[in-house]
Tab-separated table of C-alpha atoms in Angstrom:
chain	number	residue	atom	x	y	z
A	10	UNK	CA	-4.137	-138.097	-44.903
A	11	UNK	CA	-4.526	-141.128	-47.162
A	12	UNK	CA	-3.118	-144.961	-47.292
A	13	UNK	CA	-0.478	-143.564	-49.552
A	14	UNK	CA	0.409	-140.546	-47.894
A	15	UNK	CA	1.041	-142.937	-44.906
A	16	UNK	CA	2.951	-145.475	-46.993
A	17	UNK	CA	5.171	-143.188	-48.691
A	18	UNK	CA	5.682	-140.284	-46.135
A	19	UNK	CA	6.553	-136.989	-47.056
A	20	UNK	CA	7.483	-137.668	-50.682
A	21	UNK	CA	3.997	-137.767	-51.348
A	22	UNK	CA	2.309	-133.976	-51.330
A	23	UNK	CA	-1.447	-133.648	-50.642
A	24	UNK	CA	-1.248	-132.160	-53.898
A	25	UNK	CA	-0.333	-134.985	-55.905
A	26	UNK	CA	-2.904	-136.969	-55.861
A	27	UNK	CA	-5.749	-134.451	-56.969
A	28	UNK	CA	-3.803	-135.223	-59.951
A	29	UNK	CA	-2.984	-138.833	-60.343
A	30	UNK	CA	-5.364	-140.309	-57.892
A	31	UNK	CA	-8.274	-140.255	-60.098
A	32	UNK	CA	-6.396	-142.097	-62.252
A	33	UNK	CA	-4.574	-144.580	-60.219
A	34	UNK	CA	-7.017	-145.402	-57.281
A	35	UNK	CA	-10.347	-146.824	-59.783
A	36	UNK	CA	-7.317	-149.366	-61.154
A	37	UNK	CA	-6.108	-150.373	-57.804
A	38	UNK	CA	-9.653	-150.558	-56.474
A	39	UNK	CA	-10.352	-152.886	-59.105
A	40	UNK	CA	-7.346	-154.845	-59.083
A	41	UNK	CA	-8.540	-155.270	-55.425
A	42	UNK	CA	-11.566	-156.794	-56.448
A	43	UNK	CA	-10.056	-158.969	-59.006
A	44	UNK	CA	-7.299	-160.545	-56.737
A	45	UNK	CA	-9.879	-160.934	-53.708
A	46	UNK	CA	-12.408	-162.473	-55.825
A	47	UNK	CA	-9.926	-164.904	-56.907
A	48	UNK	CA	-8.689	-165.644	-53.594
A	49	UNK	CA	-12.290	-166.312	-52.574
A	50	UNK	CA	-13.453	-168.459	-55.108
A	51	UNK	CA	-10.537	-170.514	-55.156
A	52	UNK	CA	-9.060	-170.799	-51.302
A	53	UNK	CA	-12.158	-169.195	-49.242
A	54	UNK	CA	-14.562	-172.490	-50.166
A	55	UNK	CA	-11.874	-175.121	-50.395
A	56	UNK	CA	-11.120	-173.920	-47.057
A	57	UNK	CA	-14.535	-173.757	-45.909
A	58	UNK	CA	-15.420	-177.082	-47.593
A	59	UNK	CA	-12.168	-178.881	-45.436
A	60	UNK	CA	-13.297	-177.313	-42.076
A	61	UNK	CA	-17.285	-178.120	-42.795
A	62	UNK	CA	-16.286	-181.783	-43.352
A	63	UNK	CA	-13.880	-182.065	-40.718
A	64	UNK	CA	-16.465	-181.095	-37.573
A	65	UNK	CA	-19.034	-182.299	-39.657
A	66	UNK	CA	-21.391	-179.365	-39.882
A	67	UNK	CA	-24.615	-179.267	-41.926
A	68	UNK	CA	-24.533	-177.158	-44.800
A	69	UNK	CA	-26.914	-174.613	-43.371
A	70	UNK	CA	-24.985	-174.438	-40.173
A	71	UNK	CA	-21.910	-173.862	-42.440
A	72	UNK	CA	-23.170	-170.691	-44.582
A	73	UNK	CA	-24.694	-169.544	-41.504
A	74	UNK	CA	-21.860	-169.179	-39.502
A	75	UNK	CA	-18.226	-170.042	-41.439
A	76	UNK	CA	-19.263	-167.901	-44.528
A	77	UNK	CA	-20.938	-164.810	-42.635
A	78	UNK	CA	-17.759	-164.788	-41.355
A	79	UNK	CA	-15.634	-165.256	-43.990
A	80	UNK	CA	-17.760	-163.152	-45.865
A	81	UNK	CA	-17.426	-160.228	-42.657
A	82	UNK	CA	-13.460	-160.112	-43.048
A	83	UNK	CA	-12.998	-157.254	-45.692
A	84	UNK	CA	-15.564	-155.191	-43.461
A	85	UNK	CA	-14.013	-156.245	-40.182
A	86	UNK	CA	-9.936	-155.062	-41.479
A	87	UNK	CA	-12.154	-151.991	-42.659
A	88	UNK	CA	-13.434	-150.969	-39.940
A	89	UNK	CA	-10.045	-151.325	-37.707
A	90	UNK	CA	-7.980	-149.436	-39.909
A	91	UNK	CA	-10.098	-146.671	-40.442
A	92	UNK	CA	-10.558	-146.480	-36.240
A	93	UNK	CA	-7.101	-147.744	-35.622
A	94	UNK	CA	-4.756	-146.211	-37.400
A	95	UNK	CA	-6.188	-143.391	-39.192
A	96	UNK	CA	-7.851	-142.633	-36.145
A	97	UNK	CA	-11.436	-141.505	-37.788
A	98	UNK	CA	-15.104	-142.290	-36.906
A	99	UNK	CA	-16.098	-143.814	-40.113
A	100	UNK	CA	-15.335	-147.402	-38.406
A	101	UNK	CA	-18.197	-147.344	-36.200
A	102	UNK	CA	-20.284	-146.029	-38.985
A	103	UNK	CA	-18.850	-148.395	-41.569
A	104	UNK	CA	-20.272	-151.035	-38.898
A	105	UNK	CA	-23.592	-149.967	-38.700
A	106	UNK	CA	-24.431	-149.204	-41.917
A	107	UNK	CA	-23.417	-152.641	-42.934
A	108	UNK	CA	-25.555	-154.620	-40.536
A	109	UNK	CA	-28.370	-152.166	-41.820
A	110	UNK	CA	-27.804	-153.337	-44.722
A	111	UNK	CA	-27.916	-157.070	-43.785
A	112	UNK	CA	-30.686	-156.492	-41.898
A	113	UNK	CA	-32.929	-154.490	-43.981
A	114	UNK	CA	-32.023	-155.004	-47.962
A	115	UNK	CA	-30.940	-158.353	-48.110
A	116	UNK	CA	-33.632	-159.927	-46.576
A	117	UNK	CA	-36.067	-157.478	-47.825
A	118	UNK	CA	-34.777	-158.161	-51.766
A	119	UNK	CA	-34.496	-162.393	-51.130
A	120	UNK	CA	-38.005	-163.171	-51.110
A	121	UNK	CA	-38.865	-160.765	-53.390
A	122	UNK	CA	-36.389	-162.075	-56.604
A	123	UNK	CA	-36.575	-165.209	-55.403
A	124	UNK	CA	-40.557	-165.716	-56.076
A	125	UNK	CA	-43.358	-166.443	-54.400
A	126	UNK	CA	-43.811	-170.348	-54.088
A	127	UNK	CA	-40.100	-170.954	-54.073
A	128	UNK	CA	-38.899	-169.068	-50.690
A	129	UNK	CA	-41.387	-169.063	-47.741
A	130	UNK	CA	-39.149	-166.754	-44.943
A	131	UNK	CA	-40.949	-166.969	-41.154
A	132	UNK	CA	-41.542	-162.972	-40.104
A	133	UNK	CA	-40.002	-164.017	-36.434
A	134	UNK	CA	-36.141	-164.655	-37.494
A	135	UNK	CA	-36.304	-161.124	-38.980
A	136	UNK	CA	-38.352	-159.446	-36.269
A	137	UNK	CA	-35.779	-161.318	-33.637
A	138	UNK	CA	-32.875	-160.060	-35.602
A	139	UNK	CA	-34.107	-156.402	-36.009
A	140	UNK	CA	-35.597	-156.191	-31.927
A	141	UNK	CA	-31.439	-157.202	-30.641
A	142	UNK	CA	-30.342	-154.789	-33.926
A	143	UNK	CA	-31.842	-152.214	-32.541
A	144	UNK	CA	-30.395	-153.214	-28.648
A	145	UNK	CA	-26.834	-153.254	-30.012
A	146	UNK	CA	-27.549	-149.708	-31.342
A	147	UNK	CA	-29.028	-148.744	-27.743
A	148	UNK	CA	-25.821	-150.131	-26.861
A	149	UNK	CA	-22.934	-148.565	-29.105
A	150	UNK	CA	-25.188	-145.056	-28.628
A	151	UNK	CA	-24.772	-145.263	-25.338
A	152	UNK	CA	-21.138	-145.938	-24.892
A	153	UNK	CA	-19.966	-143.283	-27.056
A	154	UNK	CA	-22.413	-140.753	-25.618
A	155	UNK	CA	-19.398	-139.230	-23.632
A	156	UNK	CA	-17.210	-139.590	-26.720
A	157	UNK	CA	-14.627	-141.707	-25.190
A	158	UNK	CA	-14.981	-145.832	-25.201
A	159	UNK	CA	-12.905	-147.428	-22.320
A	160	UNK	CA	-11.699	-151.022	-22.215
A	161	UNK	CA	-14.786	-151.954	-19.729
A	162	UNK	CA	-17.747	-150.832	-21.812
């Protein structure tokens, strides 16, 4: 069952969109790009700019902690309507694989393109970040052992 399937109901066959979905989902995919880049670019920082100045946050503080999580929200609607409402495992997975991918790539690429006298990165944020990583994991492994997550764990 897709998005559409569940938008349009029944007048939608399975069979349709072997068809037309190659055709139709790489233009709303990137219409989906387009419109959220614009929103982003435009709102997103004016936004974040207002709020920064208001509590009077350092800039550092800012793209730390505003912009992860701005920058989180597409991942975060992911990941609850995948588990939500089309009831599938790829949520938790979706989850995962992107903080591997903070973890891991992006800090492993930074200092690497950015060269070698211009970025100086301190090994202990990374080995901090990767030792409660790895806890979490414990963590998430552990309450889904049993298959079955109640509101306590």
């Amino acid at each position: 069952v897709s998005l559409w399937g569940l938008a349009v109901g029944d007048a939608c066959p399975g069979s349709s969109e072997q068809v037309w979905g190659w055709i139709i989902y790489p233009f709303v995919m990137l219409y989906s790009f387009y419109i959220l880049a614009r929103i982003c670019d435009g709102h997103l920082t004016m936004a974040l700019e207002f709020i920064v100045e208001r509590i009077k946050l350092s800039e550092d503080v800012a793209g730390a902690t505003f912009l992860a999580m701005a920058s989180s929200a597409p991942e975060l609607f992911t990941s609850i309507i995948s588990t939500c409402i089309l009831q599938s495992a790829s949520g938790v997975g979706n989850v995962v694989g992107s903080a591997v991918f903070n973890l891991l790539v992006i800090i492993g690429l930074v200092p690497i393109f950015s060269g070698k006298s211009s970025l100086d990165i301190w090994w202990y944020p990374t080995a901090r970040d990767a030792v409660f990583y790895s806890i979490s994991i414990l963590e998430v492994f552990l309450v889904m052992l049993d298959g079955k997550v109640y509101w306590w764990e």
